[in-house]
Coordinates of C-alpha atoms and ligand atoms in Angstrom, one line a residue:
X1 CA -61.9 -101.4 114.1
X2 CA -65.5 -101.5 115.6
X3 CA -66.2 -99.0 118.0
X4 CA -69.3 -100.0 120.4
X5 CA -70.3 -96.7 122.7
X6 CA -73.7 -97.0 123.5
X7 CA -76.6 -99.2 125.2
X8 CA -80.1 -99.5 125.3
X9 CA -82.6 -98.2 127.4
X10 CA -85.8 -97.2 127.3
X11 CA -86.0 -97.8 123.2
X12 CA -83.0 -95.5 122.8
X13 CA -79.3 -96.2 121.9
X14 CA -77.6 -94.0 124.9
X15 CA -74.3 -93.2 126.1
X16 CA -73.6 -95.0 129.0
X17 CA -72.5 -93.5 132.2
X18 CA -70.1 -96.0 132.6
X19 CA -66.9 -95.6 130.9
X20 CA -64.6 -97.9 131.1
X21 CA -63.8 -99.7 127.7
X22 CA -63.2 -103.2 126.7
X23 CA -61.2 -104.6 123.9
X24 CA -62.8 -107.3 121.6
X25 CA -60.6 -109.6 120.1
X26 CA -60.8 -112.2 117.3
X27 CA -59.5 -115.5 118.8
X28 CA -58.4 -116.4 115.5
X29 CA -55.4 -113.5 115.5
X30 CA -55.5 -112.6 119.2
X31 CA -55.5 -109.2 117.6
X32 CA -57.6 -106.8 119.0
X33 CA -60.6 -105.8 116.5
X34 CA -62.6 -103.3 118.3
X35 CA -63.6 -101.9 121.8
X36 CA -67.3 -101.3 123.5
X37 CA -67.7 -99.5 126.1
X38 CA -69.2 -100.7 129.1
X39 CA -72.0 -100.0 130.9
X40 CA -72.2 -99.5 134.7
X41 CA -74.2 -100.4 138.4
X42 CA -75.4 -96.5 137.3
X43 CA -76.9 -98.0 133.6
X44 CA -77.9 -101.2 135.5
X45 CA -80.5 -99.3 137.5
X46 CA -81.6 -97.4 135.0
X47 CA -82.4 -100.2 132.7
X48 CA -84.1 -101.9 135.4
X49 CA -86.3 -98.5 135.9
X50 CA -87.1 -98.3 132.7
X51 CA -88.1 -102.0 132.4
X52 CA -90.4 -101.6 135.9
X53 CA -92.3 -98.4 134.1
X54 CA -93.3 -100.5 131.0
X55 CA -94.2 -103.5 132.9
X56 CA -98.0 -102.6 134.1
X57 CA -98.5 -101.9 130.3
X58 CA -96.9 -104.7 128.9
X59 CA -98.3 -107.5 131.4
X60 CA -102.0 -106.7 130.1
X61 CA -101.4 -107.0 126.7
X62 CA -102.9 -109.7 125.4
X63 CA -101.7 -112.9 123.5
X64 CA -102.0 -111.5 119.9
X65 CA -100.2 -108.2 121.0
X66 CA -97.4 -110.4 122.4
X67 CA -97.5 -112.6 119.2
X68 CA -97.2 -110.1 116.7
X69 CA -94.3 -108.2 118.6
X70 CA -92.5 -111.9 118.8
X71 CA -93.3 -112.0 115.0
X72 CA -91.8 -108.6 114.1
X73 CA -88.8 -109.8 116.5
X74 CA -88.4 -112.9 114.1
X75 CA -88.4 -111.4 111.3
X76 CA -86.1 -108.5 112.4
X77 CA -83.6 -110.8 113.9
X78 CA -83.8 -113.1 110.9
X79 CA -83.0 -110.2 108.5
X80 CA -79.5 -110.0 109.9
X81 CA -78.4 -113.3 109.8
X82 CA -75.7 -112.6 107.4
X83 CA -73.9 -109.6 109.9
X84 CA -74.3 -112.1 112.9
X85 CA -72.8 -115.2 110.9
X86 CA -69.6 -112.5 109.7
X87 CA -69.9 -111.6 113.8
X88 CA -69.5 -115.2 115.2
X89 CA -66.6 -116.2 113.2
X90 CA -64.9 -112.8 113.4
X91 CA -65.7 -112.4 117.3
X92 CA -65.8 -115.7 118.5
X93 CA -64.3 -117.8 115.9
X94 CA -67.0 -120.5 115.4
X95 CA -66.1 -122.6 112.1
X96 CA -68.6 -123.0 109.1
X97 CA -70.7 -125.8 110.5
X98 CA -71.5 -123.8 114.1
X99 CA -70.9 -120.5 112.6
X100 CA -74.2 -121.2 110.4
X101 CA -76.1 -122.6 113.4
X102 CA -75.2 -119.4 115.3
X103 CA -76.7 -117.5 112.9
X104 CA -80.0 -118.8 112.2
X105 CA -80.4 -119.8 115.5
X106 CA -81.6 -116.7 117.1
X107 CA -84.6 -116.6 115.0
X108 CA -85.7 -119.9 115.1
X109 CA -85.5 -119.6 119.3
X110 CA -88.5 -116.6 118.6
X111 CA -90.0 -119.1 116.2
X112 CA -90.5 -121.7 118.8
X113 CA -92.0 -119.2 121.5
X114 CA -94.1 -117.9 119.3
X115 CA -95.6 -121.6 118.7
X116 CA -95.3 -122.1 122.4
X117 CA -97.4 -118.7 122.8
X118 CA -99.8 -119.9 120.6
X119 CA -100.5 -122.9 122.5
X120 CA -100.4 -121.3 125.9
X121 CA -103.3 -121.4 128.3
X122 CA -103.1 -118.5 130.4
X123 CA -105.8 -119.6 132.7
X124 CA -106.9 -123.4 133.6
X125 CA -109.6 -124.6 135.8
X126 CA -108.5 -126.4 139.1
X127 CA -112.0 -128.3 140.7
X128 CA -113.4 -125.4 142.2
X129 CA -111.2 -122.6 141.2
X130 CA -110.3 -120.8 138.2
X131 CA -105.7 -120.9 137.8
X132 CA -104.4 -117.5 136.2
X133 CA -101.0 -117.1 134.8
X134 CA -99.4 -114.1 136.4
X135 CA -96.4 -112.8 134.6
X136 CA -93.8 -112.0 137.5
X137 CA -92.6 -108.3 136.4
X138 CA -89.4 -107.3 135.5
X139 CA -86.6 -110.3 134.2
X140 CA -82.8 -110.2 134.5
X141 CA -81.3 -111.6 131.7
X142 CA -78.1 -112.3 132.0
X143 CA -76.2 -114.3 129.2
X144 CA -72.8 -115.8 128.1
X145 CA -70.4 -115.7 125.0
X146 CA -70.8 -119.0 123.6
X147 CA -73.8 -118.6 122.1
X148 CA -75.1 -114.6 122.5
X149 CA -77.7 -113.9 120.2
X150 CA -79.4 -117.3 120.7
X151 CA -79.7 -116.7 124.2
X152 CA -80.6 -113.4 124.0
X153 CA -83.5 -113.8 121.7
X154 CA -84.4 -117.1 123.4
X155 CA -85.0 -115.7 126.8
X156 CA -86.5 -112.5 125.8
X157 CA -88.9 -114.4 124.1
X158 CA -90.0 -116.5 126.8
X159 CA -90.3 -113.6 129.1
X160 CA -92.1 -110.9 126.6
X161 CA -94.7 -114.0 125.7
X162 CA -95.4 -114.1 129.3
X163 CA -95.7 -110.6 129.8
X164 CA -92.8 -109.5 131.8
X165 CA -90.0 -106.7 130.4
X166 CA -86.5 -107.6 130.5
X167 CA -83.2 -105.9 131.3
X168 CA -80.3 -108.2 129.1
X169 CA -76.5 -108.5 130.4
X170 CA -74.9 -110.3 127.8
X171 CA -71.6 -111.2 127.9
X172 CA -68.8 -108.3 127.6
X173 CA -66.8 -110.6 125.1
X174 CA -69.6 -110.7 122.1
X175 CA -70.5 -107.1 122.2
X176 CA -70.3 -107.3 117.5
X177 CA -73.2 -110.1 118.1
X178 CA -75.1 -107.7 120.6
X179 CA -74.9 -104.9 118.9
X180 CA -76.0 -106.8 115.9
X181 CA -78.8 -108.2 117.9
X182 CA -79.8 -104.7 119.5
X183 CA -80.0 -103.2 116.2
X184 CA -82.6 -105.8 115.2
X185 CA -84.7 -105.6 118.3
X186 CA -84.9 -102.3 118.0
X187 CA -86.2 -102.0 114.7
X188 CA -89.0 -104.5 115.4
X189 CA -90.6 -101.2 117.5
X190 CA -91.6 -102.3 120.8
X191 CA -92.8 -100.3 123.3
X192 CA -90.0 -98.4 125.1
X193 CA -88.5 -100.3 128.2
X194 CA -89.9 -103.6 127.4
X195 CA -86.6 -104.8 126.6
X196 CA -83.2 -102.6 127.5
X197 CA -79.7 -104.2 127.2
X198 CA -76.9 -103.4 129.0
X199 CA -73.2 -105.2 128.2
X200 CA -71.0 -104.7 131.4
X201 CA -69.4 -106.8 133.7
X202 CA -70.6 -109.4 135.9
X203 CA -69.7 -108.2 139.1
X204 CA -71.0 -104.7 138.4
X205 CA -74.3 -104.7 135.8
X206 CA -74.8 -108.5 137.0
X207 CA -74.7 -108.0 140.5
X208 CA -76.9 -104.9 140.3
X209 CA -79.6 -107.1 138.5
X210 CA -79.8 -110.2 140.5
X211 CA -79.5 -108.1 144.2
X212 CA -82.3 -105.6 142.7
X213 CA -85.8 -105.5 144.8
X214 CA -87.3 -104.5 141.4
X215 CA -86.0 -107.6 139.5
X216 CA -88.8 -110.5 140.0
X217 CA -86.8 -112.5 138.3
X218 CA -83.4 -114.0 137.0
X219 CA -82.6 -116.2 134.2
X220 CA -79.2 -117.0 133.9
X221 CA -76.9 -119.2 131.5
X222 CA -73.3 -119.4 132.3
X223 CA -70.8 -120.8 134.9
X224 CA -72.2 -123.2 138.1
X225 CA -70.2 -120.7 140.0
X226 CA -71.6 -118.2 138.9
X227 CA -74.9 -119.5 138.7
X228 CA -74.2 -120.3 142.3
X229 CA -73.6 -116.8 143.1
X230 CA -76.7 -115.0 141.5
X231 CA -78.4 -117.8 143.2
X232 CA -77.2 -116.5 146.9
X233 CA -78.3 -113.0 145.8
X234 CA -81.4 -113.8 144.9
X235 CA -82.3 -115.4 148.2
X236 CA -82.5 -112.1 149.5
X237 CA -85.7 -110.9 148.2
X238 CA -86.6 -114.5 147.0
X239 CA -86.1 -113.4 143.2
X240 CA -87.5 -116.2 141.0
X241 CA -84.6 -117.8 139.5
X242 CA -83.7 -120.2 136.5
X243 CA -79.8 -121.4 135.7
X244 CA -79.0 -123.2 133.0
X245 CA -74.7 -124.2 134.0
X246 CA -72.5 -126.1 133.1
X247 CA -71.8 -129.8 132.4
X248 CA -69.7 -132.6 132.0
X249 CA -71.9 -135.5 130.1
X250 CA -71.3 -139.1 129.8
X251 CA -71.1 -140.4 126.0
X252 CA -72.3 -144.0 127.0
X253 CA -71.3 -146.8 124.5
X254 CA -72.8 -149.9 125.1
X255 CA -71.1 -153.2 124.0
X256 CA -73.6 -153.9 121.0
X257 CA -72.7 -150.9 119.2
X258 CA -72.0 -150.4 116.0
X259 CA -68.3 -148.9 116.4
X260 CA -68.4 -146.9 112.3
X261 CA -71.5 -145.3 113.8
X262 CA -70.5 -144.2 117.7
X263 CA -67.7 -143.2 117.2
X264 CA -68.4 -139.9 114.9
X265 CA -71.4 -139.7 116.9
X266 CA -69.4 -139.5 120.2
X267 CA -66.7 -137.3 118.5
X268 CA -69.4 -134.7 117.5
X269 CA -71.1 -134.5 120.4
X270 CA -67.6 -134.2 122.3
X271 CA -65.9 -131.5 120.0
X272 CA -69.4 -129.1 119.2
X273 CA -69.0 -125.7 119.7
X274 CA -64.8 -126.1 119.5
X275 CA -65.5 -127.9 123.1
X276 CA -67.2 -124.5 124.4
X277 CA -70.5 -126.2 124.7
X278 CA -71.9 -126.7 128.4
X279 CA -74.1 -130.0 126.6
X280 CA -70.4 -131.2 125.6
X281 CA -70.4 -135.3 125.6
X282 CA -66.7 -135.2 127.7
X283 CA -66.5 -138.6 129.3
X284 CA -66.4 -141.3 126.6
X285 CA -67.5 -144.7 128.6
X286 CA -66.5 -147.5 127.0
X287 CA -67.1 -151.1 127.7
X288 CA -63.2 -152.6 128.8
X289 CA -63.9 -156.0 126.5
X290 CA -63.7 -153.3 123.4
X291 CA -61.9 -151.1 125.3
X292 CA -58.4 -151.7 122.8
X293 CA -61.0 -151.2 119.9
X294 CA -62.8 -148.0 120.7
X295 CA -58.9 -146.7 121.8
X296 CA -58.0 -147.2 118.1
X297 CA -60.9 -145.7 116.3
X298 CA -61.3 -142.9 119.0
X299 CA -57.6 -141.8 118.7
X300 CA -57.7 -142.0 115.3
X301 CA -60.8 -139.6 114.6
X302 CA -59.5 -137.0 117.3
X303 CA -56.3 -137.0 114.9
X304 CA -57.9 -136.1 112.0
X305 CA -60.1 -133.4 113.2
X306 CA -58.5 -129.8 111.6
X307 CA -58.3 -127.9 114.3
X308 CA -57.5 -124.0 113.0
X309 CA -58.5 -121.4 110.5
X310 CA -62.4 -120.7 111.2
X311 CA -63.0 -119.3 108.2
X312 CA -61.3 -122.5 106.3
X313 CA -64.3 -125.2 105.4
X314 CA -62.2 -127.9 106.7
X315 CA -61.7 -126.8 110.1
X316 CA -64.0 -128.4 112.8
X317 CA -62.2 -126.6 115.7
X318 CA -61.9 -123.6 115.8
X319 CA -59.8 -120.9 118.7
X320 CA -61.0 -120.6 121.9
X321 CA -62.6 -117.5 123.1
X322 CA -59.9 -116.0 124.9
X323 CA -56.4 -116.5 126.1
X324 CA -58.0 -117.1 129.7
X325 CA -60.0 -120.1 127.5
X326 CA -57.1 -121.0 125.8
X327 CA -54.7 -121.2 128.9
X328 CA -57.8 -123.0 131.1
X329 CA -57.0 -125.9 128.5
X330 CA -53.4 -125.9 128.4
X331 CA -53.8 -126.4 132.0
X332 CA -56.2 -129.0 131.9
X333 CA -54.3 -131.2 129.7
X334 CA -51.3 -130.6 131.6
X335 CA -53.1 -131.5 134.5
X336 CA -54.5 -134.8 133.2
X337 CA -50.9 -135.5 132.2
X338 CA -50.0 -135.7 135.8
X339 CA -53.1 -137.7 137.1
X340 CA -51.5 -140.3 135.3
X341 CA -53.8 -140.4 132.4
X342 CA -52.7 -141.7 128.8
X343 CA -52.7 -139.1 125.8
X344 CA -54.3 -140.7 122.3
X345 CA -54.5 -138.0 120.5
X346 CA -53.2 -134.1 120.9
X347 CA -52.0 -132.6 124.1
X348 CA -50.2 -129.4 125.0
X349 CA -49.8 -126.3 122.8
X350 CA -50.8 -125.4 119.6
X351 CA -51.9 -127.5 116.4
X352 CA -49.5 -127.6 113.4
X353 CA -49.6 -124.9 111.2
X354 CA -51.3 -122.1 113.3
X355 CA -49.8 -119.1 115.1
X356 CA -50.9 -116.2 116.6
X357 CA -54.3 -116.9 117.5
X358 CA -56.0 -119.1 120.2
X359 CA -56.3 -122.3 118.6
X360 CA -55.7 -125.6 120.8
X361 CA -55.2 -129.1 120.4
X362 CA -58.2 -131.6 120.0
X363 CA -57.2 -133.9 122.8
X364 CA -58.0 -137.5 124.1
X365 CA -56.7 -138.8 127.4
X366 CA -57.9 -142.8 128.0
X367 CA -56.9 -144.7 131.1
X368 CA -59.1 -142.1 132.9
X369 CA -61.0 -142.8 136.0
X370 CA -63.8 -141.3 137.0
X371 CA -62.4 -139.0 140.2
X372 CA -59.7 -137.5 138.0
X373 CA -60.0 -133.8 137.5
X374 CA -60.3 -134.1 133.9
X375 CA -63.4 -136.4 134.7
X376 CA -65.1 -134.5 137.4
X377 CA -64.6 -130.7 136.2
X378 CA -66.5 -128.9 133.4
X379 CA -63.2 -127.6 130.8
X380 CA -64.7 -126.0 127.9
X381 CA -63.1 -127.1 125.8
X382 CA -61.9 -130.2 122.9
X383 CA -60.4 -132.7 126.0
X384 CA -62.4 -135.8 126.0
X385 CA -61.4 -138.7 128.4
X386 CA -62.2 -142.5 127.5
X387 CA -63.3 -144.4 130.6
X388 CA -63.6 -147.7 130.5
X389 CA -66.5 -149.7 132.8
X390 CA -67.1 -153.5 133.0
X391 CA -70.9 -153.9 132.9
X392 CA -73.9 -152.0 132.1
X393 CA -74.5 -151.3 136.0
X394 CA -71.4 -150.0 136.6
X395 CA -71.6 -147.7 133.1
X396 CA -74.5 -146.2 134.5
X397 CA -73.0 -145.8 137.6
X398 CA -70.2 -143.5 136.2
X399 CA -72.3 -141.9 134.3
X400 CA -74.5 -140.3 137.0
X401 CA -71.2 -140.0 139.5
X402 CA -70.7 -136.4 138.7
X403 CA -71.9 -133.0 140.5
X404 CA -73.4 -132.4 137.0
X405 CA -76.7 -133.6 135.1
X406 CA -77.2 -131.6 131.8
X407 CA -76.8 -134.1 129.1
X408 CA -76.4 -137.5 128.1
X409 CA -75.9 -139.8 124.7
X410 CA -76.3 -143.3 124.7
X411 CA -75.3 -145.6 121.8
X412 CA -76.2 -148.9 121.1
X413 CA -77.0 -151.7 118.6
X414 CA -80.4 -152.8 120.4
X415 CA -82.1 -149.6 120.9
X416 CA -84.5 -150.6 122.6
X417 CA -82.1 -151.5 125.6
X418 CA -80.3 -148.4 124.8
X419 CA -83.2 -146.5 125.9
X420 CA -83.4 -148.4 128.8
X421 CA -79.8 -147.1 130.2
X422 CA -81.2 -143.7 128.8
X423 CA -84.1 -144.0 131.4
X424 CA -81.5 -144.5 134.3
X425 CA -79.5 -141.5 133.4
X426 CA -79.9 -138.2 136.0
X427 CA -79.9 -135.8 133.1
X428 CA -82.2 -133.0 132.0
X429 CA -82.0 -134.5 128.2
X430 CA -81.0 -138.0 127.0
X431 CA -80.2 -138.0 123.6
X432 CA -80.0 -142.1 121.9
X433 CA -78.4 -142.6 119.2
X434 CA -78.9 -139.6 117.9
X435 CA -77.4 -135.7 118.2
X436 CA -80.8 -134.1 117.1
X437 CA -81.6 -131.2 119.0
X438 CA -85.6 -130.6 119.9
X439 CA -86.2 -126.7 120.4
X440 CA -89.7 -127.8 121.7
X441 CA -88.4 -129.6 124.1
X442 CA -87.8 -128.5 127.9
X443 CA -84.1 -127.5 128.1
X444 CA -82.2 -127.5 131.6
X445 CA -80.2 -129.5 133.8
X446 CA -80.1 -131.7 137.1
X447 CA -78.0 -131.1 140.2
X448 CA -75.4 -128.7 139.5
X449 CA -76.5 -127.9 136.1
X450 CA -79.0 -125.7 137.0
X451 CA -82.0 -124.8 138.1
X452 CA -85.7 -124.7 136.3
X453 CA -86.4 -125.5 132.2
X454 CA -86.4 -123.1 129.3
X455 CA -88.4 -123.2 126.0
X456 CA -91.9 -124.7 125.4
X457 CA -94.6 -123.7 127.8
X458 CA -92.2 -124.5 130.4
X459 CA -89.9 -121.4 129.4
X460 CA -93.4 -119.6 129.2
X461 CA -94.3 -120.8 132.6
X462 CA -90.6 -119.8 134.5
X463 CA -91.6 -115.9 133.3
X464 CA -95.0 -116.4 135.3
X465 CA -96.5 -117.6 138.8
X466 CA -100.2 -119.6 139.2
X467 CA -102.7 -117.5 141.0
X468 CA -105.8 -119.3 142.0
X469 CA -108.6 -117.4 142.7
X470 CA -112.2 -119.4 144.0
X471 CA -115.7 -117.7 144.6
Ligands
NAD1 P1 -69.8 -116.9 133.4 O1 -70.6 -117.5 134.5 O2 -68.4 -116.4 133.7 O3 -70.6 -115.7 132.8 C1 -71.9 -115.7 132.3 C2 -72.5 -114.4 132.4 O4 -72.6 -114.0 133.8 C3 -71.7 -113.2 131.8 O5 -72.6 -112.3 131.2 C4 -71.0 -112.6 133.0 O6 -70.6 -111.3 132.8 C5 -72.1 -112.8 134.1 N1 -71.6 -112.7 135.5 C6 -70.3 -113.0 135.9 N2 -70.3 -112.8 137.3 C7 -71.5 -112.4 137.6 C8 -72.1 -112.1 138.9 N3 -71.4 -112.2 140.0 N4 -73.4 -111.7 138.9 C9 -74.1 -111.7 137.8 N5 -73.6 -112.0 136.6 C10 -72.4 -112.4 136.5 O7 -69.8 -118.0 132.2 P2 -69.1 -117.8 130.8 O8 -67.6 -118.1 131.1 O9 -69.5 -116.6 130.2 O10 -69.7 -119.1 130.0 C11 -69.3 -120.4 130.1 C12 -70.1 -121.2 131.1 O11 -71.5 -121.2 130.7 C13 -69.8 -122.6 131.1 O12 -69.6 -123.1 132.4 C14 -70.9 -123.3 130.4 O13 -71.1 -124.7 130.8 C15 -72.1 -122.5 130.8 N6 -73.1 -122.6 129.8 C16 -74.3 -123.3 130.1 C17 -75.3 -123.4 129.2 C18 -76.6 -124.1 129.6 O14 -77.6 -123.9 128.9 N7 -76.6 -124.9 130.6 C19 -75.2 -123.0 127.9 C20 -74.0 -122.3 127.6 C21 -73.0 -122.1 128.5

């Protein structure tokens, strides 16, 4: 059993006032593996006092102070990659091929703002006036469980590089991965308060972050509704915000392509992260003259996907997070069931040959249009839905009809037309023919899915604010 009783503020590991404790699970036995105990509004504040008394230190360090503290981080959080890997499948149940992403991940998000650092010009020239990067002053940091430590590291990167301190609220339900990631932090011997982290609940240690006069600023990965919510509370003392949300992208397959190739691409991108992934390619678009064609092949590769055992190399799916994750599904599929849609592959309950824990069924509906819930509404999970358009206008069409803009993949024999859809797509990344992911690229979402970019200079910049100053 792990036993998790402390936070961290001011450079210490300290008993919380808050008290209450929460059970971790592994999703993979429902069994309960440990508890942490959680902080409170009480710990919030204090965290965010100690972050405001290291700020006027931190914000005039300069670039190669900032550099070599990211570098210590990277090579602190890299030295743990083995406990975080063991964490992720134990405490979240991520299967060998995201299980080893998860793990190396966290470093190579430090790695990419220290390049961004590098690179970064704190002060321009605009005509007549000279442009200074101002960092903003103390950053709420609050995170989600599908992918802890990577966010974690990733936004206290971007905010330390441009000079603000941070108080973290990571998800209550990967406390192993924050612990592991605390640990690390710690021993790369920053200053005290620069960083403080703080696992509690949302509507306690969140709230007291994003309604705090002292907080400049927010960044936030997790639910639109909850994004949503932190955005209302910040409008109160116009807190600077950033929300990367949810999703529900459009896998776009144009009639030229090659159907051996889009179809494990379009699987992949649908099924990373066991479904849990807000970039998630949910909406399979299909032209309806190959519409019989890509039913077949789709169907097919949905069937043979081993859904199950994360520790087993086979298994490409593993549990959801939770029983709340794991019923959200159930009740999704059900749900397409009665929109009238037609099930290819999976469906309700649990896959052969598991028991106890929260596994689900990899599951594709077709005969899906576009207004159906299982269309419009972000589920989290391995549900994809085959739609099927008549011509390229109307494919683009679908694709953009959705509250949500976070991702896109187009696939097509011609790529140079593929690119061409790509361009029409309102998404913060296209990917075309491809599933490669670009750290240095800006990361963040249109309409509902958010609010501002992260990594790059433009993760830099959302930590900062231009001040021009002439004469
Ligand atoms: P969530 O919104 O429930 O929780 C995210 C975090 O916010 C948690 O730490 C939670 O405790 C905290 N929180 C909850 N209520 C709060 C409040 N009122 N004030 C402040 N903080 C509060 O999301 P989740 O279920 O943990 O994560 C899944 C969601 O995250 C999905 O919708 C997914 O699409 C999204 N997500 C988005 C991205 C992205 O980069 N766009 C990446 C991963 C996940």
């Amino acid at each position: 059993m792990h036993h998790i009783e402390q936070v961290y503020i001011n450079g210490e590991f300290v008993t919380p006032h808050g008290t209450e404790r929460f059970d971790l699970y592994n999703p993979a036995t429902a069994r309960v593996i440990g508890q942490v105990r959680l902080a409170d509004a009480v710990d919030g504040e204090r965290a965010i006092a100690a972050a405001s008394a290291a700020f006027p230190a931190w914000s005039k360090t300069t670039k190669q102070v900032r550099i070599a503290a990211l570098q210590r981080m990277h090579a602190a959080v890299a030295a743990r990659h083995d406990d975080l890997l063991e964490a992720v499948v134990e405490e979240y149940g991520a299967p060998a091929s995201r299980s080893a992403w998860m793990a190396s991940y966290p470093a190579e998000v430090i790695a990419q703002a220290i390049e961004a650092l590098e690179a970064f010009e704190f002060t321009t020239v605009a005509g007549a006036a000279r442009v200074e990067m101002t960092p903003l002053g103390v950053a709420g940091l609050i995170t989600p469980w599908n992918s802890d430590a990577g966010f974690i590291c990733g936004k206290l990167a971007a905010a330390l590089a441009a000079g603000c301190t941070a108080v973290i609220k990571p998800s209550e339900m990967s406390a192993l991965q924050t612990q592991i990631v605390t640990e690390a932090l710690h021993a790369a011997d920053l200053p005290p308060g620069v960083f403080n982290i703080v696992t509690g609940r949302g509507d306690t240690v969140g709230e007291t972050i994003s309604r705090h006069p002292h907080v400049a600023k927010i960044s936030f990965t997790g639910s639109t509704r909850t994004g949503k919510a932190i955005l209302r509370n910040a409008a109160e003392n116009f807190t600077r915000v950033t929300l990367e949300l949810g999703g529900k992208s459009p896998t776009l397959i144009l009639e030229d392509a090659d159907i051996r190739q889009a179809v494990p691409l379009a699987i992949q991108a649908g099924l990373m992260n066991s479904g849990q992934a807000c970039v998630a390619g949910t909406r399979i678009l299909v032209p309806q003259s190959r519409k019989t064609e890509f039913e077949q092949a789709l169907a097919q590769a949905v069937a043979a996907v081993v859904s199950g055992d994360p520790r087993d190399a086979k298994t490409v799916v593993g549990p959801m997070v939770s029983e709340k994750q794991w019923q959200r599904v159930q009740g999704y599929i059900q749900k397409g069931l009665v929109e009238g849609a037609r099930l290819l592959a999976g469906g309700v309950g649990r896959p052969e040959g598991t028991r106890d824990g929260w596994f689900v069924r990899p599951t594709l509906f077709t005969d899906v249009h576009n207004q159906m819930a299982i269309a419009r509404e972000e589920i989290f999970g391995p549900v994809l839905c085959v739609i099927a358009y008549r011509d390229e206008a109307e494919a683009i069409a679908i694709a953009n009809d959705t509250d949500y803009g976070l991702s896109a993949l187009v696939l097509g024999g011609d790529s140079g037309r593929a690119r061409r859809v790509a361009q029409q797509i309102q998404a913060g990344r296209v990917l075309v023919n491809t599933l490669t992911h670009e750290l240095k690229a800006p990361f963040g979402g249109f309409k509902h899915s958010g609010v501002g970019r992260e990594m790059g200079a433009w993760g830099i910049s959302a930590f900062m604010e231009p001040k021009t100053i002439l004469g």
